[in-house]
Coordinates of C-alpha atoms in Angstrom, one line a residue:
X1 CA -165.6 83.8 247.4
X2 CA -162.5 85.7 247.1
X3 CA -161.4 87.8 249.9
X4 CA -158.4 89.5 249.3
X5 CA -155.9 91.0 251.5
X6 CA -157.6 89.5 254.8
X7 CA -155.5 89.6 257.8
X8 CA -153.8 92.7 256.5
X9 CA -152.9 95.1 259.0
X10 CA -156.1 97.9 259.1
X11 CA -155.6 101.5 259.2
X12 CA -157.7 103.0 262.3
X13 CA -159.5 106.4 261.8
X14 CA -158.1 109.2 263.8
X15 CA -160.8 109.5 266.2
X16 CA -160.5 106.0 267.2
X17 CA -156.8 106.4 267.8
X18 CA -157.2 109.2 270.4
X19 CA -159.5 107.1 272.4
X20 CA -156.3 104.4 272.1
X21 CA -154.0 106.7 273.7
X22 CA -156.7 108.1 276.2
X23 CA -156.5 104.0 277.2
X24 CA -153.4 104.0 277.0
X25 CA -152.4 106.7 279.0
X26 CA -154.7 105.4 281.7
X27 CA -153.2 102.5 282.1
X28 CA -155.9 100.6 280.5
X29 CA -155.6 97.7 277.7
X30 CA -156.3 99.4 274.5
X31 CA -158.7 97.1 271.8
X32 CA -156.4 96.6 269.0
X33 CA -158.7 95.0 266.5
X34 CA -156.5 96.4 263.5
X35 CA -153.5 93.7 263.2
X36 CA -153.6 89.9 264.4
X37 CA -150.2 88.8 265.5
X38 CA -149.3 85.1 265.1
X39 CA -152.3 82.8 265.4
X40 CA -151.2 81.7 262.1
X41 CA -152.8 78.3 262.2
X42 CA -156.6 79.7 262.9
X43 CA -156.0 82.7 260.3
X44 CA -155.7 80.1 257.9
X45 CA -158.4 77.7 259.2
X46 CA -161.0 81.0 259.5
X47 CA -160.2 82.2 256.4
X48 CA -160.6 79.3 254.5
X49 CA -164.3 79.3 256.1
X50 CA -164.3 82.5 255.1
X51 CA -163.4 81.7 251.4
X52 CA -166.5 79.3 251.1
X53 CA -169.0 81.4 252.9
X54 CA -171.0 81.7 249.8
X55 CA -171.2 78.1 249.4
X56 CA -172.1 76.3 252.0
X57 CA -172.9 77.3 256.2
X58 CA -169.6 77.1 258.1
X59 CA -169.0 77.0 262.0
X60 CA -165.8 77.0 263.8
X61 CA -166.0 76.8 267.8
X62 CA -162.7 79.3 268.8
X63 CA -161.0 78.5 272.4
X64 CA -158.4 80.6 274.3
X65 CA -157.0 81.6 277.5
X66 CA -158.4 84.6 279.0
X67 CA -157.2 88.0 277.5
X68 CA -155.5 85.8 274.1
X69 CA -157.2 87.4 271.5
X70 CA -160.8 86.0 271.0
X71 CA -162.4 89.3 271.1
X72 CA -159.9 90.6 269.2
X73 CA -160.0 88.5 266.7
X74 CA -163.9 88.4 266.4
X75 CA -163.7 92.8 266.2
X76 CA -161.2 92.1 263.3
X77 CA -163.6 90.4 260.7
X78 CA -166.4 93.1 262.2
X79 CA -164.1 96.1 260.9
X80 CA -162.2 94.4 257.9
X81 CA -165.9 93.5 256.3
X82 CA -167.6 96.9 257.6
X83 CA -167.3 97.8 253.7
X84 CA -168.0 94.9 252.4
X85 CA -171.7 95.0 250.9
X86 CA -171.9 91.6 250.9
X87 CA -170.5 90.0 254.0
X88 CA -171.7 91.4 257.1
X89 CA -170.5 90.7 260.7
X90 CA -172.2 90.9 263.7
X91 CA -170.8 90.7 267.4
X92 CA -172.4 89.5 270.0
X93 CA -171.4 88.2 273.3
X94 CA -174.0 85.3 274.5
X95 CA -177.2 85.6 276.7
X96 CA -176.8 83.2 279.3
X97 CA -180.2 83.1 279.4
X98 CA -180.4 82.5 275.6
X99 CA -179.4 79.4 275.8
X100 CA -181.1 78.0 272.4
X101 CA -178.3 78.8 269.8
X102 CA -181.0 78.8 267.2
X103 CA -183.4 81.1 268.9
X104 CA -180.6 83.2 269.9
X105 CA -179.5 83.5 265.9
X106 CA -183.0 84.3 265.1
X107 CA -183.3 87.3 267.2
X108 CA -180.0 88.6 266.1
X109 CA -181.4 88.1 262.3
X110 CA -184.6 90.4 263.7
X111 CA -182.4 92.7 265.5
X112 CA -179.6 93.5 263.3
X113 CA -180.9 92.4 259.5
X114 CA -184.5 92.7 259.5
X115 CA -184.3 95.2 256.5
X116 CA -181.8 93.1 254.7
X117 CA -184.2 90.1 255.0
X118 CA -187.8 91.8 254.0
X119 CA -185.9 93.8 250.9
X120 CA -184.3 90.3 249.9
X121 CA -187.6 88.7 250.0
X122 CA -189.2 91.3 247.7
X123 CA -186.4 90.7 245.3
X124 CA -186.4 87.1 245.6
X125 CA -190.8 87.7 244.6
X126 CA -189.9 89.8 241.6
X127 CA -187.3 87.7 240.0
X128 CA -189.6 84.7 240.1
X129 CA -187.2 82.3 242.1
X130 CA -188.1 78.7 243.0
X131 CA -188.9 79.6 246.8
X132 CA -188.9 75.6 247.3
X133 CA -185.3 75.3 247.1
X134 CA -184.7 77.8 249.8
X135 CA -186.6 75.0 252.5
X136 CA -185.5 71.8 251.2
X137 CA -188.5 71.6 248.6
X138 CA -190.8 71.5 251.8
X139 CA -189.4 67.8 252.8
X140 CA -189.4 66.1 255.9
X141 CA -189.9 69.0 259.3
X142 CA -189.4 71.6 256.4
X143 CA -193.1 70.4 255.5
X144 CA -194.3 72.3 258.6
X145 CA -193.5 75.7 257.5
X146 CA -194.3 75.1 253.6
X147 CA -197.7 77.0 254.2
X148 CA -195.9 80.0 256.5
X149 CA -193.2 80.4 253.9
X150 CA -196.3 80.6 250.7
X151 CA -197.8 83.4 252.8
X152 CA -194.5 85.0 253.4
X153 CA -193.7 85.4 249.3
X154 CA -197.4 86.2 248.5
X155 CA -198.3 88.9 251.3
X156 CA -197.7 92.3 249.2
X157 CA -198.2 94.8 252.7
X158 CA -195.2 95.8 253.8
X159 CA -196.5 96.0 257.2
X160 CA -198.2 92.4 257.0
X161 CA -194.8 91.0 255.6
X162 CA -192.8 93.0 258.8
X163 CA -195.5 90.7 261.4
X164 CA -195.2 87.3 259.1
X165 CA -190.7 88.0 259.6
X166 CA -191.7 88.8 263.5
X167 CA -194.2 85.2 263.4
X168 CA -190.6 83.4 262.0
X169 CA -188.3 85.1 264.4
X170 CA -190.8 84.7 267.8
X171 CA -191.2 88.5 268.2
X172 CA -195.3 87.6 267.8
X173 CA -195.8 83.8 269.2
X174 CA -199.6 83.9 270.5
X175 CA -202.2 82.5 268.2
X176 CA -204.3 85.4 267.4
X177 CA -201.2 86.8 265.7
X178 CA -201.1 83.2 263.6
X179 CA -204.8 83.4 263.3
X180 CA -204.9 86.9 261.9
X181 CA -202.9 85.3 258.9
X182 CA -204.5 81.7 258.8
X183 CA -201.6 79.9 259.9
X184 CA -201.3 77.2 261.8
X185 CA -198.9 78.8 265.5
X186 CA -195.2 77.5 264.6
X187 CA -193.5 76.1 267.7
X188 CA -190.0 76.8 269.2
X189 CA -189.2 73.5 267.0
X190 CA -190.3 74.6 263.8
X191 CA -187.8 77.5 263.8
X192 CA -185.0 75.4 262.8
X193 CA -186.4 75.3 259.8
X194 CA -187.3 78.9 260.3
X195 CA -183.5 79.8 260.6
X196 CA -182.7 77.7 256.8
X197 CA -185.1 79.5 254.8
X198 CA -184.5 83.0 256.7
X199 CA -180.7 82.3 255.6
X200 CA -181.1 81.2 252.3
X201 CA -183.3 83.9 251.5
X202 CA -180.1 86.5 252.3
X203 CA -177.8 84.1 250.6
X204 CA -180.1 83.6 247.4
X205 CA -179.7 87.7 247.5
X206 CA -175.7 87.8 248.2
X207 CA -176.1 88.9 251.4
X208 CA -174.3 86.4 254.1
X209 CA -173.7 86.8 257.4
X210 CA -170.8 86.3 259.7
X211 CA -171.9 85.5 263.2
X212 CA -169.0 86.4 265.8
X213 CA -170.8 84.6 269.4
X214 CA -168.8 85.4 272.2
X215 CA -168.0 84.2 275.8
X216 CA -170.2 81.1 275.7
X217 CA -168.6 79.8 278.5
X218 CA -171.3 82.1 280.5
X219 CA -173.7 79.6 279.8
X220 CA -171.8 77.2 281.0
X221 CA -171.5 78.9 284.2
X222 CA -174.8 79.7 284.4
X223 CA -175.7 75.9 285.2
X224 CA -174.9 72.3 283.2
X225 CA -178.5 72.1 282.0
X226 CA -178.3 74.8 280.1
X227 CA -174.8 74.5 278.4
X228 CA -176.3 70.9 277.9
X229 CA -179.2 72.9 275.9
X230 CA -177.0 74.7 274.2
X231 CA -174.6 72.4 273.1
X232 CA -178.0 70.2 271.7
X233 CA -179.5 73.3 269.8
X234 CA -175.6 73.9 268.1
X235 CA -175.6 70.2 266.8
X236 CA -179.2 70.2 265.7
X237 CA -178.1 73.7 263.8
X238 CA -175.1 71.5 262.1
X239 CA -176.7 68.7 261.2
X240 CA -178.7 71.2 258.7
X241 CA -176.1 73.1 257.7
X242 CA -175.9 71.3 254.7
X243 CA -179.5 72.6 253.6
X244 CA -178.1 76.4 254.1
X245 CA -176.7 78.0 251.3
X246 CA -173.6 79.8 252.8
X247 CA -172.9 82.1 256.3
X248 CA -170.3 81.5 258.9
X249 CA -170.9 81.0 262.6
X250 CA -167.6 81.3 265.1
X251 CA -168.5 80.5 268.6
X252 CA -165.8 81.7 271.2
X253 CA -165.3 79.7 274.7
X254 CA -163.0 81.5 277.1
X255 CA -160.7 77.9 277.9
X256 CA -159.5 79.0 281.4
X257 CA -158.5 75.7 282.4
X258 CA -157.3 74.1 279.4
X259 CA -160.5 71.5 279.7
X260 CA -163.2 73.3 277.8
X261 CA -162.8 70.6 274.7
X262 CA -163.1 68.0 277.5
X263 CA -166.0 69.6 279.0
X264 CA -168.1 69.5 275.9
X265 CA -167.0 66.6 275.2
X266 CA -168.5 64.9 278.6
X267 CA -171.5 67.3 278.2
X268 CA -172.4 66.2 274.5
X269 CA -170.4 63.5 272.9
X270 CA -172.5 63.4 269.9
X271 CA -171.9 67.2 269.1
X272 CA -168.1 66.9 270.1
X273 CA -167.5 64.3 267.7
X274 CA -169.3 66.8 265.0
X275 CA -167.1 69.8 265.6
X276 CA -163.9 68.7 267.2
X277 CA -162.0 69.4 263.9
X278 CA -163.7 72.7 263.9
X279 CA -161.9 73.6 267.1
X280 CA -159.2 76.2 266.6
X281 CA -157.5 77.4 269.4
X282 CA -155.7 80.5 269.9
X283 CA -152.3 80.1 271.8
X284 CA -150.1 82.8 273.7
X285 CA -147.8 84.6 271.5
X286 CA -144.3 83.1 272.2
X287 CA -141.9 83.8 268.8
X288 CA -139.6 86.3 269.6
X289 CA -140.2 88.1 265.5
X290 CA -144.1 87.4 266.5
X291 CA -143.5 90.2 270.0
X292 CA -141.2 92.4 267.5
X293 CA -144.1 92.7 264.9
X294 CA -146.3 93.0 267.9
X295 CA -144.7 95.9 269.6
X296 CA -143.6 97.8 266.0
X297 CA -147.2 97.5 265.6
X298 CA -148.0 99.3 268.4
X299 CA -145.1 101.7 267.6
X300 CA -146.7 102.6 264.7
X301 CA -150.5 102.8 266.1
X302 CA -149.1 105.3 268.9
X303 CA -146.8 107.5 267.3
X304 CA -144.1 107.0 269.2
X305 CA -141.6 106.5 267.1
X306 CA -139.2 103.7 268.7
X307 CA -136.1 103.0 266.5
X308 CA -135.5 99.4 265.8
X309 CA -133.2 99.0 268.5
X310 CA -135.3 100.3 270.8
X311 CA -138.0 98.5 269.9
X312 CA -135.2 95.0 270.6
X313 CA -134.5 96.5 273.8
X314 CA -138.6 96.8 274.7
X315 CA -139.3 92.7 273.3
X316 CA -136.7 91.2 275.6
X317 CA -137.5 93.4 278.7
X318 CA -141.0 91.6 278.0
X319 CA -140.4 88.3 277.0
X320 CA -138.4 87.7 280.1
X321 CA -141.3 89.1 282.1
X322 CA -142.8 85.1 280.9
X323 CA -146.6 87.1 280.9
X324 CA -149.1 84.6 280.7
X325 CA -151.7 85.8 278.6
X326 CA -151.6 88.2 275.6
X327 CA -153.4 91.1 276.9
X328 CA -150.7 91.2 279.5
X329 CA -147.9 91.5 277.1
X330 CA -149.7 94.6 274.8
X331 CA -150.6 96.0 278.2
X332 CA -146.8 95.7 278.9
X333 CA -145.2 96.9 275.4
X334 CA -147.5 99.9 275.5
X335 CA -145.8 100.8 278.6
X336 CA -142.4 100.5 277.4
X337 CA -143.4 102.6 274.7
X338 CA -145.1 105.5 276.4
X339 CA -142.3 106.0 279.0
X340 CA -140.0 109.0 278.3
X341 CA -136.7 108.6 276.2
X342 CA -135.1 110.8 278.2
X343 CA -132.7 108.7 280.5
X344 CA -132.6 109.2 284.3
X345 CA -129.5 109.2 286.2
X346 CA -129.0 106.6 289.4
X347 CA -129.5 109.2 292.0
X348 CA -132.7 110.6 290.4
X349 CA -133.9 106.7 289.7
X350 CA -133.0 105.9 293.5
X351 CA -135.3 109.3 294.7
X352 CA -138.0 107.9 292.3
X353 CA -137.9 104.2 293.7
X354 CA -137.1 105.3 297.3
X355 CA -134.6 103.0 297.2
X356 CA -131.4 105.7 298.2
X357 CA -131.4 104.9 302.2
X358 CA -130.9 100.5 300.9
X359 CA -128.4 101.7 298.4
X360 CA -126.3 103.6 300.1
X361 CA -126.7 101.3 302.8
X362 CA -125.9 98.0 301.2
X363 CA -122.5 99.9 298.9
X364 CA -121.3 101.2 302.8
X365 CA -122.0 97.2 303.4
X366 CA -119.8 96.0 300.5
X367 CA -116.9 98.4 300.4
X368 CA -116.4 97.2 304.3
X369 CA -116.6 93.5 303.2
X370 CA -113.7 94.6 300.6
X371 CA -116.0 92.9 297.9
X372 CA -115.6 95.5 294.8
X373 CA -111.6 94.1 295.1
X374 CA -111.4 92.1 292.2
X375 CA -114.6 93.4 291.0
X376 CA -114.0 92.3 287.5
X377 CA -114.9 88.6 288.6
X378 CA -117.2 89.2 291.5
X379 CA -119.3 91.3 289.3
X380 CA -120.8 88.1 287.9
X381 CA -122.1 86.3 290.6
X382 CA -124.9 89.1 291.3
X383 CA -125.3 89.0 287.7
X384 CA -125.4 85.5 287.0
X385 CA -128.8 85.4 290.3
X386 CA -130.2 87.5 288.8
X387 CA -130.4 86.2 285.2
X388 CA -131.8 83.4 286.9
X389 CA -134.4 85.0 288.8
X390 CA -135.6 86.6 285.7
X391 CA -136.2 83.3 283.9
X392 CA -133.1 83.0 282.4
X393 CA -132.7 79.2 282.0
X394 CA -129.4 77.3 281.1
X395 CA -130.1 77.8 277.4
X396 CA -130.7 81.3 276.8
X397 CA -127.3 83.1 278.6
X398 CA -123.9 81.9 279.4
X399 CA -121.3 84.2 281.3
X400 CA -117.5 84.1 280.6
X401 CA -116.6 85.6 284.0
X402 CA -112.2 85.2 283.3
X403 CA -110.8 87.4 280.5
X404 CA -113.7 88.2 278.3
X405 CA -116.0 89.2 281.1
X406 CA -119.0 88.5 278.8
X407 CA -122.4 87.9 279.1
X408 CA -124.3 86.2 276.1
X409 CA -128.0 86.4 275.3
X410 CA -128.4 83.4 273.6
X411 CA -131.8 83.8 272.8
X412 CA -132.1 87.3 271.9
X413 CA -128.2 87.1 270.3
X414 CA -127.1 89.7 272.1
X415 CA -123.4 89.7 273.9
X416 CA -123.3 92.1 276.8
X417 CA -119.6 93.4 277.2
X418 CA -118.9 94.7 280.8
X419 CA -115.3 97.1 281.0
X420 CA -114.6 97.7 284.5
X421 CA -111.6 99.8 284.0
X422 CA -110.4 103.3 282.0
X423 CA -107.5 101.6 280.3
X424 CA -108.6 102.8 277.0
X425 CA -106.1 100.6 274.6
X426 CA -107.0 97.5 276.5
X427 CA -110.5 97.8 276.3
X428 CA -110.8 98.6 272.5
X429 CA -108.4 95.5 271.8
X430 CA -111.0 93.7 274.3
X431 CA -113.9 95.4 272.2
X432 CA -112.4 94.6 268.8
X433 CA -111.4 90.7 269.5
X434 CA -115.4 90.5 270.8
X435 CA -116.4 91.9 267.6
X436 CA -114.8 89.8 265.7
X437 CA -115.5 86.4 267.6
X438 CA -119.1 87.0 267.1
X439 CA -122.2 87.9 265.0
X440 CA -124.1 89.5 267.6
X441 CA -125.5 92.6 268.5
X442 CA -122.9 93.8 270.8
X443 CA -123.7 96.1 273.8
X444 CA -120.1 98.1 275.8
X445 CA -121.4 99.1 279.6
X446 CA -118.5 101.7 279.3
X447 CA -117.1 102.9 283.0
X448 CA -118.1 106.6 284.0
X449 CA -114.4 108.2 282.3
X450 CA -113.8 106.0 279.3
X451 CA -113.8 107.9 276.0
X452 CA -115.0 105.4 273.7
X453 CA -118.0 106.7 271.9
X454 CA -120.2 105.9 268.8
X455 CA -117.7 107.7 266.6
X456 CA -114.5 106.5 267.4
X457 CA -116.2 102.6 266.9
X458 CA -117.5 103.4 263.9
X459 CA -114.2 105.1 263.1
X460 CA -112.6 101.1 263.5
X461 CA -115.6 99.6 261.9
X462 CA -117.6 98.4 265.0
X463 CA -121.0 98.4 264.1
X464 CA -124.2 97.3 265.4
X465 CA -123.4 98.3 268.8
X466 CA -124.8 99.9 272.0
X467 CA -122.9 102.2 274.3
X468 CA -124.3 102.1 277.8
X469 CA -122.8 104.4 280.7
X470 CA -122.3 103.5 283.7
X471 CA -120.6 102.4 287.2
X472 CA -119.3 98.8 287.9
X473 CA -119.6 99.3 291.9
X474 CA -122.9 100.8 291.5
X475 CA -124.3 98.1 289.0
X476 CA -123.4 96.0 291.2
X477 CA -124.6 96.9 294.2
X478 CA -127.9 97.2 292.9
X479 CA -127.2 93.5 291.4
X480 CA -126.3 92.6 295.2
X481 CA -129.9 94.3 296.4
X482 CA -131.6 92.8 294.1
X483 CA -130.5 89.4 295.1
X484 CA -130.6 90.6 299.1
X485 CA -133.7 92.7 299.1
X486 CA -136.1 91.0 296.5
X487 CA -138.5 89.8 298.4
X488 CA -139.6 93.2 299.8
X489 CA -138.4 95.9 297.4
X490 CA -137.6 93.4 294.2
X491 CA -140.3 94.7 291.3
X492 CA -138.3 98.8 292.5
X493 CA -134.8 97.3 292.3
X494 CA -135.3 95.5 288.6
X495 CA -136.7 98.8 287.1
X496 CA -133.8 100.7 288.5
X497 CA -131.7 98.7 286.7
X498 CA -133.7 98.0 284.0
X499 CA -133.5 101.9 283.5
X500 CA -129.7 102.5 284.5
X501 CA -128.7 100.3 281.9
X502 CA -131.1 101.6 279.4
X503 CA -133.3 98.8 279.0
X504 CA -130.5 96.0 278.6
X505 CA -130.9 94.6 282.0

């Protein structure tokens, strides 16, 4: 089957977005089934699945990390196919004390497409289909429910045909319910072959059925027996998938520990073996272009209406936060991008931080040590700790402390330009020689009196270029705290500086 345009971004309705925002504004992480960032190994693996769930019964077992996008992902196919007229998607997270898989798919067949399976049974009666082919022409264990599945396409009462569905699915189960039809009572094993024919009977009408089972790792939790049980009733269910005539199961185990292949594996060899190239597991989001599509993404969603440079500034104040699951680092952009763009000045940042009695304290400190003399090469010691307490490794920065007085992002290619003086015709020759020397974005922290300004740069064609205010004693005695003071007042101190130098820092 041909499904086009999947994993395109989805367009939210309105209401659905307010709710976002309420989240949002709580602090909360907001669901964001509409885009899936990355994870371009299982899109491609789920949707080729996807693309033959007309022809044959598919399973894929999904594995993640808490908060890395299981849900997420599972919410996704529920609202890209909620249009669909053929392909319908069901979420559900597991009952742990469900434990049967094929029980457990019966019920959610009663619960959520009992009309869908009476009407296609009725359909299936009037255009005189072969009703042997949808239970294996009644061979081997499907000979059990040949008689059952006769009195199923004969019974013309609605009502009768509603309590022969409810004797398949094990909503009636005693033997005067069996009795009042002359059957024989089906057991709990008979309704494997139960769940074949219910299936083929939707797919011989079009009608196929994505099951999204989540957080099966609650059985496991639940006790060893039981995810034992439920590992035995998922093989038994695929080694008769090839009798069912399309669908799609994807199971979801939260992998906390990075064992949960192991542990089925030492649980049930027999049904690892069986799925283990059906495993698709969904990693953390590490590509830097993979957080930019992330947080424009969000842009977009929340209206509020980052420019692209902003947006640059938000990905590397997160990626060098090193978050360590995804719902950390949405959690984290939507942040960035619900704080005012209005810039605070140090003093008011200080108040806000309660950080003014430790600065003013530790600049009384360094002016008596005589420390901002030469300040122009002291400045990057501070600097250079904390690069390195902010997971800056060898490879991403290196700082050119004599004459250029340069800091370079290597992994966001980004050269940070630091003029510590208001000689203007020096530091525009300084400015020009960087430009020129380099392809990156460059970023001037211009002293509080230097009259260089966007237009007089684009005036000598300097483009692609950030202007940030400041003071050099100031930024660095916050450097100088932050290096002193991190251990008590370290998360205060970083967002100060994050925010005096707009987001650079």
């Amino acid at each position: 089957m041909e499904i086009e345009k999947l994993w395109n971004k989805i367009n939210p309705i309105e209401t659905t977005v307010e709710q976002l925002k309420r989240d949002l504004q709580e602090g909360k992480v907001p669901e964001l089934p509409y885009f899936i960032v990355d994870m371009n190994n299982a899109k491609k693996k789920i949707g080729t699945y996807i693309q033959s769930i007309d022809v044959a019964f598919q399973t894929c077992l999904i594995t993640a990390n808490y908060g890395n996008g299981k849900t997420n992902l599972l919410k996704y196919l529920k609202l890209f196919f909620s249009e669909n007229k053929k392909i319908k998607v069901v979420f559900l997270r597991v009952n742990a004390d469900q434990y049967d898989l094929i029980l457990f798919l019966l019920k959610i067949i009663q619960d959520n497409f009992f009309e869908e399976l009476r009407s296609s049974i009725l359909k299936i009666k009037s255009d005189n289909y072969d009703i042997s082919s949808l239970a294996y022409s009644f061979q081997d264990g499907f000979a059990a429910i040949r008689e059952y599945t006769e009195k199923l396409f004969a019974e013309q009462d609605e009502d009768k045909l509603s309590k022969l569905i409810y004797l398949g699915t094990g909503r009636l189960y005693t033997k005067n319910s069996f009795n009042e039809f002359a059957l024989e009572q089906l057991t709990n094993f008979n309704r494997r072959e139960i769940l074949v024919l219910f299936l083929n009977i939707l797919s011989a009408n079009n009608t196929y059925i994505i099951f999204g089972i989540d957080e099966a790792e609650k059985i496991q939790e639940k006790s060893k027996p039981r995810f034992g049980h439920f590992l035995t009733s998922y093989r038994e269910l695929y080694d008769l998938s090839s009798l069912i005539k399309g669908h799609l199961l994807i199971t979801c185990f939260t992998d906390s520990s990075g064992r949960s292949s192991q542990s089925i594996e030492e649980v049930n060899p027999a049904f690892f073996r069986r799925i283990e190239d059906r495993i698709v597991e969904l990693p953390m989001i590490s590509n830097i272009n993979d957080y930019k599509e992330l947080a424009q993404n969000l842009n977009e969603l929340f209206d509020t209406n980052k420019s692209s440079e902003d947006i640059n500034k938000i990905v590397a104040i997160i990626k060098k936060k090193e978050l360590n699951k995804n719902s950390d680092i949405v959690k984290a952009i939507c942040s960035e991008l619900s704080e005012s763009s209005e810039r605070l000045g140090l003093n008011e940042l200080l108040n806000k931080y309660s950080l003014e009695y430790l600065f003013n304290e530790t600049n009384e400190r360094l002016h008596l040590e005589n420390t901002f003399a030469r300040l122009n090469t002291k400045f990057f010691d501070p600097l250079k700790e904390y690069l390195i307490a902010n997971n800056y490794n060898n490879d991403d920065y290196e700082i050119k402390a004599q004459g250029n007085q340069l800091f370079i992002d290597k992994s966001l290619n980004i050269n940070h330009l630091f003029l510590f003086t208001t000689d203007f015709d020096n530091n525009v020759n300084r400015i020009v020689n960087i430009y020129n020397d380099y392809d990156n974005k460059l970023i001037i922290y211009v002293p509080e009196g230097l009259d260089i300004n966007y237009s007089y740069l684009h005036e000598i064609n300097i483009n692609n270029v950030e202007i940030v205010d400041y003071n050099p004693e100031y930024l660095m005695t916050l450097l100088v705290m932050y290096r002193d003071e991190n251990f008590e007042y370290g998360d205060q101190i970083k967002l100060t500086i994050s925010l005096y130098t707009n987001k650079n820092l």
